[in-house]
Amino acid sequence: MDDKYITKEVEQKIREYWKVNEINKFKKDGKPIFAIDTPPPTVSGFLHVGHVFSYSQADFVARYKRMKGYDVFYPFGLDNNGLPTEILVEKKNNVLSEKVGREKFIELVENSIKEYEELYINIWKTIGISVDWSHLYTTISKDVQHISQYSFIELYKMNRAYRKETPTIWCTKCKTALSQMELKDKTLKSKFVKVKFADDVIIATTRPELLPACVIIFVNPDDEKNAKLVGRKVKVPIFGQEVEIKTDKRVNPEKGTGIVMSCTFGDLTDIEWYKAYNLPLRVIIDEKANMTHPHFKDMKVRDARKAIIEELKEKNLLLEEKDIEHTVNVHERCDTEIEFLVKKQWYIKYLDLKEKLIELGNQLNWKPEYMKVRYENWVNGLQWDWSISRQRYYGIPFPVWYCKKCNEPVLAEKEDLPVNPLNDKPKKPCKNCGSTEIIPEEDVLDTWATSSLTPLINKKWSLDTEIKYDIYPMSLRPQAHDIISFWLFTTIVKCYLHTGKLPWKDVMISGHGLDATGKPMHKSVGNIVEPMPIIEKYGADALRYWASSSKLGDEALFQEKDLVTGSRIVNKLWNVAKFTSKINSDTKEVSNLLDKWILSKLNDTVKKATEMFEQYNYAGAKREIEAFFWDVTDNYMEYIKHRVYNNIESPGYVLNKVFLSIIKLFAPYMPYVTEEIYQNLYKTQENKNSIHLSDWPVFEEKTFDKKAFEDGENISRLIKYIRAWKHDNKLALNAEVKEVIIEGEINKEYLNDIKGVMKINEITLGKATLEVAETPFKVTINV
RNA sequence: GGAGGUAUAGUCUAAUGGUAGGACGUCACCUUUACACGGUGAAGACCUGGGUUCGAUUCCCUGUACCUCCACCA
């Protein structure tokens, strides 16, 4: 064995070995299948160690299950069907998607992000994620387009997908409809003005430019001071339309004057009111944030606001003008304030399924369990059906045209998928009126409408190549907690609608890897830690070690010192391997009590670690394994040295057995160093190609000796006590001691070991003075 | 505003109804034939207030701080 373990060289070599020997291949060999629904990372141009954090955690489980004898189906996806990728490609090629056209742009994406995909895949491979790369998908690929469109057609046929003209959250910069999920808060400076509608009807608003769209006025039903207004009609200043004053509990009587005007549409509440009271629609803003009302000819929304404030002032209708900072919803990508427009949109109907969805959530095995509440809160809070139309150029198109004559949707035939309605034509005329004149749907599907299908994408559902093996429902969905309400939820919805089943048995919810100060890593914040330089310096095993130290669901701060700990263990493992390899291990008989002690302790560790791993508690398992490992190196190995050097009762067999188990237990976390040691020391005897295909250690009744386990702990404490005594008395650890007197019941078989380990000339049993804590012993030491 | 989570040494963390284990850092000692990316030892911590209890860091309540998700933001 080499004297030094050079991380970089070994890891590269091992990686190549795994590839050639197809260690991670889904074998379809009849063993029970463990299928993992890996999250497809968004291709946005960069990855950070936070990504490594959560993917490593899933890989610990994958590797554990493989060693437990499962045929692990571990596919991978890349999400390139979304705004981040679109922006990346636009920047890189200096084009705009809408100028290029959909089909061409998709092609451009597929071509120009190859290098990023390779970069990504290279990082995952370097980290040692044990994915079977022959099952790679990308979400904009033809196959996935096929699956996604197929899903839409199915949903349409079961009356789950419907099209309706409704108010939509709209980004006037990106010129697309958004879902609530794509919004974030932003604090902006604005004017809060009080406008006089009548002497006793004063309305405070931040959006006076919406006065022409005012359709109704509300006060709170419990608001006594404004109760007298209810039922009255007032004229809107300047614009003159008459509106009624009604009550609604959504009004906060404490805010402003307690009187609210509802305009179609200023905010989400306006939309709720519009729906609840069937209000008239007055659209005065267009898709590009231009005012369409003649009063504000050619003005942008912001300019109109200034103009109307001036006009109200002139006409003495403005009672108060206050500068405020308030939070508004903006599009998370471009920071533009959103508006509400009325558009025809496709929806998926699911409000009627709430109860069923809760029930499905209960059937799912949540790790950690408390994450389930977030799902339940989300489902209980659902108010609208799922809007799946996006007015973007880039994305998976709806497989739909509309009949020019009767407006009836004309769906694509399944055998023609995927289709692009902008270029393709339906094979059949309109079912309703027989016309062949059609208008293509221009919208694309929301990316969640596609990524919610990953379990079915993995199965290649609806394709000729559909996997016939039993991988659905899948065994495990690993994902982070921030997207429980999107990805996890939408996947349950869609997979339930398509298959009538939950998509997986277990979910494992990870936290985030944060920067050293506890902030999420963002390119814009500039706190990204890239994985490759870290791996270069400390090795992939050390980085994975960091990911293993925080328990499932918890966030972890990234601090470089944590990698020092990991690389120390790697180094230690290597050195133990060197020591172990030199010791004669011919004798298979175990007679020494300290040998029995360490074997029993190993059994105990195996039992605990396995139980924890079964519960996805990789962090707890690692702690057990690590504690045992350090006990072996700091103590057991010191205890046996005198036997090794003097060639008595060789502990080689036991040490090898213990060490082989240790590297197996560590293998899911640190796959490289454990593999390298395995190849050097144990491959031949075990006759397995890789440690990752070897068997996970099991608890052995026959080598577990409870008495030796407990006695050994006491002897170990006794030795450590003498060690500390030597230190306190300024003696070297290998200094000779004339005599040690031990008081307390002790098996004489231990005496030779104690003498040998501590270089004691004579041990006598009898009255002693120094109490050894947590043991039945007292000792007296004479130098 | 609602829901959930977290609060332990300088830092990161673990366990526990009887005052707490580990890692990094710090200090002291040791050049002991696997390892100075080493060994041995030392110093150093349970957010506030209340309750249950013989006894709470641990259980319950309250407050505070931080994090996450959701809602609101006229």
PDB file of N, CA and C in Angstrom, chain A residues 210-274:
ATOM      1  N   LEU A 210     -56.001  53.805 -10.304  1.00  0.00           N
ATOM      2  CA  LEU A 210     -57.012  52.789 -10.608  1.00  0.00           C
ATOM      3  C   LEU A 210     -58.438  53.301 -10.399  1.00  0.00           C
ATOM      4  N   LEU A 211     -58.592  54.576 -10.035  1.00  0.00           N
ATOM      5  CA  LEU A 211     -59.936  55.120  -9.832  1.00  0.00           C
ATOM      6  C   LEU A 211     -60.903  54.798 -10.970  1.00  0.00           C
ATOM      7  N   PRO A 212     -60.485  54.925 -12.217  1.00  0.00           N
ATOM      8  CA  PRO A 212     -61.451  54.607 -13.294  1.00  0.00           C
ATOM      9  C   PRO A 212     -61.880  53.144 -13.298  1.00  0.00           C
ATOM     10  N   ALA A 213     -61.123  52.276 -12.622  1.00  0.00           N
ATOM     11  CA  ALA A 213     -61.492  50.857 -12.616  1.00  0.00           C
ATOM     12  C   ALA A 213     -62.235  50.488 -11.345  1.00  0.00           C
ATOM     13  N   CYS A 214     -62.560  51.505 -10.539  1.00  0.00           N
ATOM     14  CA  CYS A 214     -63.253  51.237  -9.276  1.00  0.00           C
ATOM     15  C   CYS A 214     -64.667  50.746  -9.563  1.00  0.00           C
ATOM     16  N   VAL A 215     -65.062  49.645  -8.953  1.00  0.00           N
ATOM     17  CA  VAL A 215     -66.373  49.058  -9.225  1.00  0.00           C
ATOM     18  C   VAL A 215     -67.234  48.932  -7.978  1.00  0.00           C
ATOM     19  N   ILE A 216     -66.629  49.026  -6.818  1.00  0.00           N
ATOM     20  CA  ILE A 216     -67.411  48.867  -5.594  1.00  0.00           C
ATOM     21  C   ILE A 216     -66.581  49.392  -4.422  1.00  0.00           C
ATOM     22  N   ILE A 217     -67.270  49.715  -3.324  1.00  0.00           N
ATOM     23  CA  ILE A 217     -66.579  50.164  -2.120  1.00  0.00           C
ATOM     24  C   ILE A 217     -67.009  49.272  -0.967  1.00  0.00           C
ATOM     25  N   PHE A 218     -66.031  48.921  -0.118  1.00  0.00           N
ATOM     26  CA  PHE A 218     -66.349  48.044   1.010  1.00  0.00           C
ATOM     27  C   PHE A 218     -65.966  48.666   2.338  1.00  0.00           C
ATOM     28  N   VAL A 219     -66.743  48.323   3.368  1.00  0.00           N
ATOM     29  CA  VAL A 219     -66.321  48.577   4.747  1.00  0.00           C
ATOM     30  C   VAL A 219     -66.508  47.263   5.509  1.00  0.00           C
ATOM     31  N   ASN A 220     -65.863  47.201   6.655  1.00  0.00           N
ATOM     32  CA  ASN A 220     -65.999  45.987   7.454  1.00  0.00           C
ATOM     33  C   ASN A 220     -67.386  45.935   8.091  1.00  0.00           C
ATOM     34  N   PRO A 221     -68.037  44.761   8.100  1.00  0.00           N
ATOM     35  CA  PRO A 221     -69.406  44.661   8.664  1.00  0.00           C
ATOM     36  C   PRO A 221     -69.457  45.040  10.142  1.00  0.00           C
ATOM     37  N   ASP A 222     -68.331  44.906  10.863  1.00  0.00           N
ATOM     38  CA  ASP A 222     -68.346  45.238  12.294  1.00  0.00           C
ATOM     39  C   ASP A 222     -67.869  46.668  12.564  1.00  0.00           C
ATOM     40  N   ASP A 223     -67.639  47.418  11.517  1.00  0.00           N
ATOM     41  CA  ASP A 223     -67.093  48.761  11.674  1.00  0.00           C
ATOM     42  C   ASP A 223     -68.220  49.755  11.942  1.00  0.00           C
ATOM     43  N   GLU A 224     -68.378  50.120  13.230  1.00  0.00           N
ATOM     44  CA  GLU A 224     -69.529  50.966  13.593  1.00  0.00           C
ATOM     45  C   GLU A 224     -69.426  52.365  12.996  1.00  0.00           C
ATOM     46  N   LYS A 225     -68.196  52.874  12.960  1.00  0.00           N
ATOM     47  CA  LYS A 225     -68.093  54.274  12.536  1.00  0.00           C
ATOM     48  C   LYS A 225     -68.461  54.441  11.063  1.00  0.00           C
ATOM     49  N   ASN A 226     -68.328  53.402  10.262  1.00  0.00           N
ATOM     50  CA  ASN A 226     -68.672  53.516   8.848  1.00  0.00           C
ATOM     51  C   ASN A 226     -69.978  52.807   8.495  1.00  0.00           C
ATOM     52  N   ALA A 227     -70.660  52.264   9.543  1.00  0.00           N
ATOM     53  CA  ALA A 227     -71.843  51.436   9.275  1.00  0.00           C
ATOM     54  C   ALA A 227     -72.923  52.209   8.523  1.00  0.00           C
ATOM     55  N   LYS A 228     -72.985  53.497   8.805  1.00  0.00           N
ATOM     56  CA  LYS A 228     -74.059  54.294   8.193  1.00  0.00           C
ATOM     57  C   LYS A 228     -73.906  54.426   6.676  1.00  0.00           C
ATOM     58  N   LEU A 229     -72.686  54.139   6.184  1.00  0.00           N
ATOM     59  CA  LEU A 229     -72.454  54.285   4.744  1.00  0.00           C
ATOM     60  C   LEU A 229     -73.019  53.135   3.929  1.00  0.00           C
ATOM     61  N   VAL A 230     -73.187  51.984   4.582  1.00  0.00           N
ATOM     62  CA  VAL A 230     -73.542  50.773   3.844  1.00  0.00           C
ATOM     63  C   VAL A 230     -74.847  50.938   3.078  1.00  0.00           C
ATOM     64  N   GLY A 231     -74.812  50.562   1.832  1.00  0.00           N
ATOM     65  CA  GLY A 231     -76.007  50.640   1.009  1.00  0.00           C
ATOM     66  C   GLY A 231     -76.071  51.908   0.168  1.00  0.00           C
ATOM     67  N   ARG A 232     -75.275  52.903   0.544  1.00  0.00           N
ATOM     68  CA  ARG A 232     -75.276  54.141  -0.216  1.00  0.00           C
ATOM     69  C   ARG A 232     -74.534  53.993  -1.534  1.00  0.00           C
ATOM     70  N   LYS A 233     -74.832  54.909  -2.441  1.00  0.00           N
ATOM     71  CA  LYS A 233     -74.073  54.912  -3.685  1.00  0.00           C
ATOM     72  C   LYS A 233     -73.324  56.229  -3.794  1.00  0.00           C
ATOM     73  N   VAL A 234     -72.065  56.169  -4.224  1.00  0.00           N
ATOM     74  CA  VAL A 234     -71.302  57.413  -4.389  1.00  0.00           C
ATOM     75  C   VAL A 234     -70.681  57.446  -5.779  1.00  0.00           C
ATOM     76  N   LYS A 235     -70.313  58.644  -6.172  1.00  0.00           N
ATOM     77  CA  LYS A 235     -69.676  58.799  -7.484  1.00  0.00           C
ATOM     78  C   LYS A 235     -68.165  58.813  -7.306  1.00  0.00           C
ATOM     79  N   VAL A 236     -67.493  58.139  -8.182  1.00  0.00           N
ATOM     80  CA  VAL A 236     -66.034  58.131  -8.139  1.00  0.00           C
ATOM     81  C   VAL A 236     -65.532  59.480  -8.628  1.00  0.00           C
ATOM     82  N   PRO A 237     -64.654  60.130  -7.859  1.00  0.00           N
ATOM     83  CA  PRO A 237     -64.182  61.461  -8.266  1.00  0.00           C
ATOM     84  C   PRO A 237     -63.521  61.430  -9.649  1.00  0.00           C
ATOM     85  N   ILE A 238     -63.627  62.509 -10.344  1.00  0.00           N
ATOM     86  CA  ILE A 238     -63.083  62.724 -11.688  1.00  0.00           C
ATOM     87  C   ILE A 238     -63.765  61.860 -12.733  1.00  0.00           C
ATOM     88  N   PHE A 239     -63.928  60.536 -12.423  1.00  0.00           N
ATOM     89  CA  PHE A 239     -64.409  59.634 -13.467  1.00  0.00           C
ATOM     90  C   PHE A 239     -65.922  59.460 -13.439  1.00  0.00           C
ATOM     91  N   GLY A 240     -66.512  59.710 -12.288  1.00  0.00           N
ATOM     92  CA  GLY A 240     -67.952  59.853 -12.231  1.00  0.00           C
ATOM     93  C   GLY A 240     -68.792  58.588 -12.190  1.00  0.00           C
ATOM     94  N   GLN A 241     -68.216  57.412 -12.329  1.00  0.00           N
ATOM     95  CA  GLN A 241     -69.073  56.215 -12.280  1.00  0.00           C
ATOM     96  C   GLN A 241     -69.606  56.034 -10.864  1.00  0.00           C
ATOM     97  N   GLU A 242     -70.840  55.536 -10.793  1.00  0.00           N
ATOM     98  CA  GLU A 242     -71.485  55.377  -9.502  1.00  0.00           C
ATOM     99  C   GLU A 242     -71.191  53.984  -8.946  1.00  0.00           C
ATOM    100  N   VAL A 243     -70.763  53.919  -7.701  1.00  0.00           N
ATOM    101  CA  VAL A 243     -70.482  52.601  -7.109  1.00  0.00           C
ATOM    102  C   VAL A 243     -71.178  52.489  -5.768  1.00  0.00           C
ATOM    103  N   GLU A 244     -71.489  51.243  -5.417  1.00  0.00           N
ATOM    104  CA  GLU A 244     -72.224  50.990  -4.183  1.00  0.00           C
ATOM    105  C   GLU A 244     -71.251  50.707  -3.040  1.00  0.00           C
ATOM    106  N   ILE A 245     -71.711  51.007  -1.809  1.00  0.00           N
ATOM    107  CA  ILE A 245     -70.887  50.684  -0.644  1.00  0.00           C
ATOM    108  C   ILE A 245     -71.478  49.455   0.024  1.00  0.00           C
ATOM    109  N   LYS A 246     -70.636  48.402   0.145  1.00  0.00           N
ATOM    110  CA  LYS A 246     -71.096  47.148   0.750  1.00  0.00           C
ATOM    111  C   LYS A 246     -70.161  46.757   1.881  1.00  0.00           C
ATOM    112  N   THR A 247     -70.506  45.682   2.561  1.00  0.00           N
ATOM    113  CA  THR A 247     -69.635  45.211   3.646  1.00  0.00           C
ATOM    114  C   THR A 247     -68.910  43.937   3.233  1.00  0.00           C
ATOM    115  N   ASP A 248     -67.707  43.784   3.764  1.00  0.00           N
ATOM    116  CA  ASP A 248     -66.973  42.530   3.559  1.00  0.00           C
ATOM    117  C   ASP A 248     -65.961  42.391   4.679  1.00  0.00           C
ATOM    118  N   LYS A 249     -65.863  41.178   5.210  1.00  0.00           N
ATOM    119  CA  LYS A 249     -65.014  40.973   6.381  1.00  0.00           C
ATOM    120  C   LYS A 249     -63.522  41.045   6.037  1.00  0.00           C
ATOM    121  N   ARG A 250     -63.185  41.057   4.790  1.00  0.00           N
ATOM    122  CA  ARG A 250     -61.774  41.161   4.413  1.00  0.00           C
ATOM    123  C   ARG A 250     -61.206  42.572   4.633  1.00  0.00           C
ATOM    124  N   VAL A 251     -62.109  43.508   4.893  1.00  0.00           N
ATOM    125  CA  VAL A 251     -61.654  44.891   5.110  1.00  0.00           C
ATOM    126  C   VAL A 251     -61.152  45.043   6.539  1.00  0.00           C
ATOM    127  N   ASN A 252     -60.000  45.658   6.665  1.00  0.00           N
ATOM    128  CA  ASN A 252     -59.448  45.940   7.980  1.00  0.00           C
ATOM    129  C   ASN A 252     -59.893  47.344   8.397  1.00  0.00           C
ATOM    130  N   PRO A 253     -60.757  47.431   9.421  1.00  0.00           N
ATOM    131  CA  PRO A 253     -61.298  48.749   9.793  1.00  0.00           C
ATOM    132  C   PRO A 253     -60.230  49.691  10.339  1.00  0.00           C
ATOM    133  N   GLU A 254     -59.103  49.138  10.769  1.00  0.00           N
ATOM    134  CA  GLU A 254     -58.045  49.958  11.358  1.00  0.00           C
ATOM    135  C   GLU A 254     -57.152  50.608  10.304  1.00  0.00           C
ATOM    136  N   LYS A 255     -57.225  50.104   9.108  1.00  0.00           N
ATOM    137  CA  LYS A 255     -56.263  50.556   8.108  1.00  0.00           C
ATOM    138  C   LYS A 255     -56.832  51.725   7.302  1.00  0.00           C
ATOM    139  N   GLY A 256     -56.043  52.761   7.120  1.00  0.00           N
ATOM    140  CA  GLY A 256     -56.500  53.933   6.378  1.00  0.00           C
ATOM    141  C   GLY A 256     -57.744  54.500   7.041  1.00  0.00           C
ATOM    142  N   THR A 257     -58.790  54.645   6.255  1.00  0.00           N
ATOM    143  CA  THR A 257     -60.043  55.167   6.807  1.00  0.00           C
ATOM    144  C   THR A 257     -61.038  54.041   7.073  1.00  0.00           C
ATOM    145  N   GLY A 258     -60.604  52.833   6.794  1.00  0.00           N
ATOM    146  CA  GLY A 258     -61.498  51.695   6.985  1.00  0.00           C
ATOM    147  C   GLY A 258     -62.444  51.503   5.817  1.00  0.00           C
ATOM    148  N   ILE A 259     -62.250  52.352   4.791  1.00  0.00           N
ATOM    149  CA  ILE A 259     -63.094  52.248   3.597  1.00  0.00           C
ATOM    150  C   ILE A 259     -62.182  51.891   2.416  1.00  0.00           C
ATOM    151  N   VAL A 260     -62.568  50.874   1.663  1.00  0.00           N
ATOM    152  CA  VAL A 260     -61.701  50.378   0.594  1.00  0.00           C
ATOM    153  C   VAL A 260     -62.416  50.437  -0.736  1.00  0.00           C
ATOM    154  N   MET A 261     -61.706  50.899  -1.756  1.00  0.00           N
ATOM    155  CA  MET A 261     -62.303  50.778  -3.084  1.00  0.00           C
ATOM    156  C   MET A 261     -61.759  49.524  -3.744  1.00  0.00           C
ATOM    157  N   SER A 262     -62.600  48.829  -4.456  1.00  0.00           N
ATOM    158  CA  SER A 262     -62.145  47.643  -5.167  1.00  0.00           C
ATOM    159  C   SER A 262     -62.102  47.965  -6.656  1.00  0.00           C
ATOM    160  N   CYS A 263     -60.922  47.753  -7.257  1.00  0.00           N
ATOM    161  CA  CYS A 263     -60.744  48.049  -8.677  1.00  0.00           C
ATOM    162  C   CYS A 263     -60.363  46.761  -9.373  1.00  0.00           C
ATOM    163  N   THR A 264     -60.815  46.623 -10.561  1.00  0.00           N
ATOM    164  CA  THR A 264     -60.473  45.384 -11.271  1.00  0.00           C
ATOM    165  C   THR A 264     -59.329  45.671 -12.256  1.00  0.00           C
ATOM    166  N   PHE A 265     -58.047  45.373 -11.763  1.00  0.00           N
ATOM    167  CA  PHE A 265     -57.702  44.767 -10.491  1.00  0.00           C
ATOM    168  C   PHE A 265     -56.473  45.437  -9.916  1.00  0.00           C
ATOM    169  N   GLY A 266     -56.512  45.680  -8.616  1.00  0.00           N
ATOM    170  CA  GLY A 266     -55.369  46.267  -7.961  1.00  0.00           C
ATOM    171  C   GLY A 266     -54.546  45.251  -7.222  1.00  0.00           C
ATOM    172  N   ASP A 267     -55.196  44.296  -6.593  1.00  0.00           N
ATOM    173  CA  ASP A 267     -54.448  43.277  -5.875  1.00  0.00           C
ATOM    174  C   ASP A 267     -55.280  42.004  -5.783  1.00  0.00           C
ATOM    175  N   LEU A 268     -54.735  41.038  -5.068  1.00  0.00           N
ATOM    176  CA  LEU A 268     -55.391  39.735  -4.998  1.00  0.00           C
ATOM    177  C   LEU A 268     -56.766  39.795  -4.327  1.00  0.00           C
ATOM    178  N   THR A 269     -56.906  40.716  -3.360  1.00  0.00           N
ATOM    179  CA  THR A 269     -58.209  40.828  -2.702  1.00  0.00           C
ATOM    180  C   THR A 269     -59.261  41.289  -3.698  1.00  0.00           C
ATOM    181  N   ASP A 270     -58.869  42.218  -4.570  1.00  0.00           N
ATOM    182  CA  ASP A 270     -59.794  42.661  -5.605  1.00  0.00           C
ATOM    183  C   ASP A 270     -60.288  41.473  -6.427  1.00  0.00           C
ATOM    184  N   ILE A 271     -59.393  40.558  -6.667  1.00  0.00           N
ATOM    185  CA  ILE A 271     -59.781  39.394  -7.465  1.00  0.00           C
ATOM    186  C   ILE A 271     -60.745  38.511  -6.698  1.00  0.00           C
ATOM    187  N   GLU A 272     -60.474  38.361  -5.394  1.00  0.00           N
ATOM    188  CA  GLU A 272     -61.403  37.584  -4.570  1.00  0.00           C
ATOM    189  C   GLU A 272     -62.789  38.227  -4.588  1.00  0.00           C
ATOM    190  N   TRP A 273     -62.810  39.544  -4.483  1.00  0.00           N
ATOM    191  CA  TRP A 273     -64.091  40.255  -4.486  1.00  0.00           C
ATOM    192  C   TRP A 273     -64.771  40.138  -5.841  1.00  0.00           C
ATOM    193  N   TYR A 274     -63.982  40.254  -6.877  1.00  0.00           N
ATOM    194  CA  TYR A 274     -64.515  40.133  -8.237  1.00  0.00           C
ATOM    195  C   TYR A 274     -65.227  38.800  -8.410  1.00  0.00           C
TER     196      TYR A 274
END
